[in-house]
mmCIF file of C-alpha atoms in Angstrom:
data_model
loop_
_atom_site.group_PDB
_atom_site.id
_atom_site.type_symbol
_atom_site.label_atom_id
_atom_site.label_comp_id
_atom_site.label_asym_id
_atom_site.label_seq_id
_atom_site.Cartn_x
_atom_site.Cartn_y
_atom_site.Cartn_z
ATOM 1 C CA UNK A 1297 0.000 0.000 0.000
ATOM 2 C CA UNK A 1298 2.924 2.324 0.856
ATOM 3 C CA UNK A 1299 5.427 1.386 -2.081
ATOM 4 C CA UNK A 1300 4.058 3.592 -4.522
ATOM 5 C CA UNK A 1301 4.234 6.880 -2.144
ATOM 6 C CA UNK A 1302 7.825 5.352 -1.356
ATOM 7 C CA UNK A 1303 8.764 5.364 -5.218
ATOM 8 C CA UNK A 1304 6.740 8.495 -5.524
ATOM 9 C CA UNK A 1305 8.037 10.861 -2.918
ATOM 10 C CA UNK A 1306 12.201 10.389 -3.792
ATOM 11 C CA UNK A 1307 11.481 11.110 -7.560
ATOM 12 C CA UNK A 1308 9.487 14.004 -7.030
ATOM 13 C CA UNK A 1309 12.062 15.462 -4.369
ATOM 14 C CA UNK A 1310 14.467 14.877 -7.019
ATOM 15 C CA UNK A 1311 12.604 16.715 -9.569
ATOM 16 C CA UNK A 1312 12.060 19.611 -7.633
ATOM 17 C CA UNK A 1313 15.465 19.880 -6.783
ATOM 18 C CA UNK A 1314 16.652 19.574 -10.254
ATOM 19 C CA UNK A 1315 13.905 22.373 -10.962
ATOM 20 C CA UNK A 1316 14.403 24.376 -7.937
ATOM 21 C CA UNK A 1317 18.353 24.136 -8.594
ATOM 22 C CA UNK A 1318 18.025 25.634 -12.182
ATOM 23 C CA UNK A 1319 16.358 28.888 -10.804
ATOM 24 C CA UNK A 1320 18.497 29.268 -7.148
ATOM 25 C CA UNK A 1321 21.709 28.054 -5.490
ATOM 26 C CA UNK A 1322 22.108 24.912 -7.326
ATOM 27 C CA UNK A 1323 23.001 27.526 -10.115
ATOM 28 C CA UNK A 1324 26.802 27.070 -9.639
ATOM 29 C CA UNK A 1325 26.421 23.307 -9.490
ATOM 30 C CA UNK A 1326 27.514 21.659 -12.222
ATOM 31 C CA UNK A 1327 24.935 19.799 -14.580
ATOM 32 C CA UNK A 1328 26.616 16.592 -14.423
ATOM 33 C CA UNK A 1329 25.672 16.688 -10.864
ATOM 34 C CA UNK A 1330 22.303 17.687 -11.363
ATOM 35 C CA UNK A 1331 21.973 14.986 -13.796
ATOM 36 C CA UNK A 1332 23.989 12.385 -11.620
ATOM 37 C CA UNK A 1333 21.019 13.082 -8.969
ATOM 38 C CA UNK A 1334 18.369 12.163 -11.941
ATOM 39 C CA UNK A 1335 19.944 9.514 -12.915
ATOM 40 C CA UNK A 1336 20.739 7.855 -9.541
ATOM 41 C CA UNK A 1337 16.743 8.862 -8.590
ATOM 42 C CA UNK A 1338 15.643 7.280 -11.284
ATOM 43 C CA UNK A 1339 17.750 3.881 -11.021
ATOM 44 C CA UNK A 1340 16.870 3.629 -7.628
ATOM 45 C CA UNK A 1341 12.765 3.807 -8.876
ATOM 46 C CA UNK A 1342 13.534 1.399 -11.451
ATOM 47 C CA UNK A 1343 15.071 -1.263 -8.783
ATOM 48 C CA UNK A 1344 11.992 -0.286 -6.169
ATOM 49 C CA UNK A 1345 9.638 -0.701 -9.004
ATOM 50 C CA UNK A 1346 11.477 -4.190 -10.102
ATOM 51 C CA UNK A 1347 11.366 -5.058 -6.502
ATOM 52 C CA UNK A 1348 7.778 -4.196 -6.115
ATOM 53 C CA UNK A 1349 6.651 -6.663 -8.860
ATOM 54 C CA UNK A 1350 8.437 -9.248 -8.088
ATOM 55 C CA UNK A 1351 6.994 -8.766 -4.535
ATOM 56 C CA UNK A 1352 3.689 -9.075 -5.749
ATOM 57 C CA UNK A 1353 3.841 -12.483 -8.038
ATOM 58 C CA UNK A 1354 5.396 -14.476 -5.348
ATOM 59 C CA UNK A 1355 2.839 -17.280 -3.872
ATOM 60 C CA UNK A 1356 2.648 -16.918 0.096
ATOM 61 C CA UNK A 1357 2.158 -19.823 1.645
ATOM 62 C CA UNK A 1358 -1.349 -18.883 1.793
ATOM 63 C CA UNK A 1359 -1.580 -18.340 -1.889
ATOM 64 C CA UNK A 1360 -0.420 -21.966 -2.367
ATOM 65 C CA UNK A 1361 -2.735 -23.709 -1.076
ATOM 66 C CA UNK A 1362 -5.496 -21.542 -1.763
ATOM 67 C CA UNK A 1363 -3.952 -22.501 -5.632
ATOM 68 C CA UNK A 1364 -3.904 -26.481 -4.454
ATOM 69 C CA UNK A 1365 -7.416 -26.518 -2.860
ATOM 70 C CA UNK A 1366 -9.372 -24.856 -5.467
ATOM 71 C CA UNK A 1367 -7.939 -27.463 -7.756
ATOM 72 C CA UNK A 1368 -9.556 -30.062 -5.274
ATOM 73 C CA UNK A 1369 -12.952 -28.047 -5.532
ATOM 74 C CA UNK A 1370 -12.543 -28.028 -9.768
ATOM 75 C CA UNK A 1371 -12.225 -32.040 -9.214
ATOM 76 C CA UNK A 1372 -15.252 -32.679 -7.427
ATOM 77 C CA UNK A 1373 -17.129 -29.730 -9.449
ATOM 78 C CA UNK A 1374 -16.055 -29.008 -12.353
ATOM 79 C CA UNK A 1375 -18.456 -26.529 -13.517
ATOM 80 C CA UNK A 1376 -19.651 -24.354 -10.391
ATOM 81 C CA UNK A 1377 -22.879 -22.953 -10.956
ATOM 82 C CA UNK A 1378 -25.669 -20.809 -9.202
ATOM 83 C CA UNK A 1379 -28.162 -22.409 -7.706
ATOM 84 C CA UNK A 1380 -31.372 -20.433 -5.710
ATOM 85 C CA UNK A 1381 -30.677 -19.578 -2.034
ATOM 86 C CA UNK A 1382 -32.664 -22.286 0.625
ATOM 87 C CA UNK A 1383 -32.420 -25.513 1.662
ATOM 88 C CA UNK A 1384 -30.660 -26.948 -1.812
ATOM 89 C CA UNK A 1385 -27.748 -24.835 -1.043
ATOM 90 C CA UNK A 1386 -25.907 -26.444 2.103
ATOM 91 C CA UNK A 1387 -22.745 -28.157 2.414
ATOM 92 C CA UNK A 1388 -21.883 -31.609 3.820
ATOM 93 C CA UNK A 1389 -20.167 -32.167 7.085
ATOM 94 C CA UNK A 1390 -17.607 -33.294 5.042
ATOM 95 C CA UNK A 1391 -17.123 -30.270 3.187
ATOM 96 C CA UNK A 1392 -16.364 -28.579 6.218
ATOM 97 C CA UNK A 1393 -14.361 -30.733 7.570
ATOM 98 C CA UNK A 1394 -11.844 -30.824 4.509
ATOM 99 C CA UNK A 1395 -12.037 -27.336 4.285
ATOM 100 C CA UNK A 1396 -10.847 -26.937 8.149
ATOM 101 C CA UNK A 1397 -8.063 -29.952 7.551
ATOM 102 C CA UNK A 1398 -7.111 -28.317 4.436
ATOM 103 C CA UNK A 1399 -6.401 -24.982 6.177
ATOM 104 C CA UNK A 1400 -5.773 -26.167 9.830
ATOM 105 C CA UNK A 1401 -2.258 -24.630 9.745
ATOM 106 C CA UNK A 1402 -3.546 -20.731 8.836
ATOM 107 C CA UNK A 1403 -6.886 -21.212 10.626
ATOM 108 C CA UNK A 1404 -5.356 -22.283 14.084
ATOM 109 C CA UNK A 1405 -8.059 -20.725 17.054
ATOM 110 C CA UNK A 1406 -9.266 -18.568 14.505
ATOM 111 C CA UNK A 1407 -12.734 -17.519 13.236
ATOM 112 C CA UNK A 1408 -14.832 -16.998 10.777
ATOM 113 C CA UNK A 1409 -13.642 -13.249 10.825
ATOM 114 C CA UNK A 1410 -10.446 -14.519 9.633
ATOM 115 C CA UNK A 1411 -12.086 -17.393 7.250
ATOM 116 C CA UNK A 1412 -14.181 -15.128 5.083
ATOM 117 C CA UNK A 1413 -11.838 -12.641 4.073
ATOM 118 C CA UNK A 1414 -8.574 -15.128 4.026
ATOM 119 C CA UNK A 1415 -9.810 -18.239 2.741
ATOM 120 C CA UNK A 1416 -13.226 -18.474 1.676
ATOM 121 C CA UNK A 1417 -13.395 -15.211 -0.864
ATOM 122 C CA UNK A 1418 -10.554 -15.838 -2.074
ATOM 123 C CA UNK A 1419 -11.699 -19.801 -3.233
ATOM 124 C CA UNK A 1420 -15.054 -17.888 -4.647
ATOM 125 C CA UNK A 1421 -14.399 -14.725 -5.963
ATOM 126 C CA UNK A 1422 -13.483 -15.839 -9.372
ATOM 127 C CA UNK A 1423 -16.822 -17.389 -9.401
ATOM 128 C CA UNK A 1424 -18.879 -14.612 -7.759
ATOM 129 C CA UNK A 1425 -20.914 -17.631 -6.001
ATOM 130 C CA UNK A 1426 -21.313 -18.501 -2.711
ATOM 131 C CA UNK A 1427 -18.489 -21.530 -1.313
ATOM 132 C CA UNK A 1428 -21.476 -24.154 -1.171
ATOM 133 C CA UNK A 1429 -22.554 -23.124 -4.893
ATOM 134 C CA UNK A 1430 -17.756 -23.503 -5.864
ATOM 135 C CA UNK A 1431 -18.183 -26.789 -3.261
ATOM 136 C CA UNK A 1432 -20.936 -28.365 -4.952
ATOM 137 C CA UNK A 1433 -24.286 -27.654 -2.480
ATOM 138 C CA UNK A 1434 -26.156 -30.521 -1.254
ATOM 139 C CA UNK A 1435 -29.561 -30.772 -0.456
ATOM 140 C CA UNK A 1436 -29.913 -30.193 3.347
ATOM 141 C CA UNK A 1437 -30.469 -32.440 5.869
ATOM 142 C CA UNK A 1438 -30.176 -30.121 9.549
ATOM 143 C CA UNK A 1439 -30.330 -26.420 9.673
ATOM 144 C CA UNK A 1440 -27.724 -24.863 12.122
ATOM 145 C CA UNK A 1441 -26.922 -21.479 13.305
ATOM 146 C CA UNK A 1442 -23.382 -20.729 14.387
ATOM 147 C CA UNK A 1443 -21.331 -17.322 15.985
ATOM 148 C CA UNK A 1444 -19.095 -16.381 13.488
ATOM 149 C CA UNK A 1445 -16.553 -14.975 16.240
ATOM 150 C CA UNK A 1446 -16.873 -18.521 17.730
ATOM 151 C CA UNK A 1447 -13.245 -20.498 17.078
ATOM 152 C CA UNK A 1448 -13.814 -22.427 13.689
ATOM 153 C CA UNK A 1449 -12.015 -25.198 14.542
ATOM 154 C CA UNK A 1450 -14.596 -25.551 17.798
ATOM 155 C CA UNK A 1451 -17.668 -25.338 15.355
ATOM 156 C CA UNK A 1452 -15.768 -28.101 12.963
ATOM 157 C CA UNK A 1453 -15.723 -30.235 16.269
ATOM 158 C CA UNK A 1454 -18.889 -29.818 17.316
ATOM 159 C CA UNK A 1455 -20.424 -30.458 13.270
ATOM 160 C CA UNK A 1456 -18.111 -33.876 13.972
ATOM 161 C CA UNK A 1457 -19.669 -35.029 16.512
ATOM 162 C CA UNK A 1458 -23.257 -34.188 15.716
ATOM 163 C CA UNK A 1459 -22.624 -35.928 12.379
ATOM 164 C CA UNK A 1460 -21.493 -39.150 13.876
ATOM 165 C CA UNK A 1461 -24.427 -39.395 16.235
ATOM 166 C CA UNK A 1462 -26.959 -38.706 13.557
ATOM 167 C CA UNK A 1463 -24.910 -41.150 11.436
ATOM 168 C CA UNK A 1464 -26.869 -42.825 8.302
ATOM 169 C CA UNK A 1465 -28.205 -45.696 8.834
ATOM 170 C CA UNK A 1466 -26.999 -49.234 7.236
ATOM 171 C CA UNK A 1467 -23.479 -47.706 6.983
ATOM 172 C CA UNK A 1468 -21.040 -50.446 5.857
ATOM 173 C CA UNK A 1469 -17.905 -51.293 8.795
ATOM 174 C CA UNK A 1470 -15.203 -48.485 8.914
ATOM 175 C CA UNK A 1471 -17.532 -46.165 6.335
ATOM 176 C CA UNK A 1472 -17.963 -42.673 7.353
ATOM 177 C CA UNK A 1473 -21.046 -41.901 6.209
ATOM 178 C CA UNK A 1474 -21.808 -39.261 8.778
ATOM 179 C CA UNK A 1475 -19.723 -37.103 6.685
ATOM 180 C CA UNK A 1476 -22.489 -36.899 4.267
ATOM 181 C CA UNK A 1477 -25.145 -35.372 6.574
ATOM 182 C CA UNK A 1478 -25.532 -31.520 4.954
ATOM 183 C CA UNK A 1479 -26.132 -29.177 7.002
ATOM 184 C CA UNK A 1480 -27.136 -25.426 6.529
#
């Protein structure tokens, strides 16, 4: 946010002293100092400015696996569409879940507060859909109402647990079918 002022504010200095120098005491200096000044002002934007962008491409840890886990998303849907708001819009335990393993190293004790901005836009933006609509939304199965200043990693505990003791019936030895439960 500050780089361009700091790339900014030395060349214009420069300038002004190049201009102001031409009309007042800088008179008796000689140009090849006046022009040394320029030309060290403007290498030293040039490496700023080279610095700058090559500050800006570089993947933060963050950035990679935002990158890795949207790839994850493309694989299980492809084609991300809008669907209508309501009770065809929710998102499997399991969703959750992966999304919290995924992430568990960034999200720590953290909330939803830090989710939205850090995480989730980011995986939906390109989209402009909601993350059920990028995740693939499933119809839902239990409506629930959470703090969004509550830990998420608390929440993804307590979705665990519910799931398992709701679990779907006739679920085969060692399946975890309770990760299927949507909830909304």
């Amino acid at each position: 946010r500050f780089l361009p002022l700091a790339l900014l504010a030395p060349t214009l200095i420069l300038i002004g002293l190049a201009g102001l120098g031409s009309t007042i005491s800088l008179m008796h200096t000689p140009c090849y100092v006046i022009g040394g000044l320029v030309a060290s002002a403007c290498l030293l934007l040039a490496v700023m400015t080279s610095l700058h962008h090559r500050n800006q491409d570089r993947q933060t840890p963050l950035k990679k696996k935002l990158a890795a886990f949207q790839a994850e998303l493309r694989k299980t849907n492809p084609k991300p569409r809008s669907c209508e708001k309501g009770p065809g819009r929710a998102l499997s335990i399991g969703q959750i879940l992966d999304l919290h393993e995924f992430f568990h190293g960034f999200i720590l004790a953290r909330s939803m507060y830090y989710m939205e901005p850090n995480i989730i836009k980011p995986l939906t933006e390109h989209y402009k859909l909601s993350y059920a609509e990028v995740a693939g939304p499933t119809p839902v199965e239990w409506f629930l109402s959470h703090f969004w200043g509550h830990a998420f990693t608390s929440t993804c505990s307590a979705l665990e647990k519910l799931g398992k003791s709701k679990s779907v019936a006739g679920a085969g030895a060692g399946e975890d079918r309770w990760r299927c439960v949507a909830v909304w």
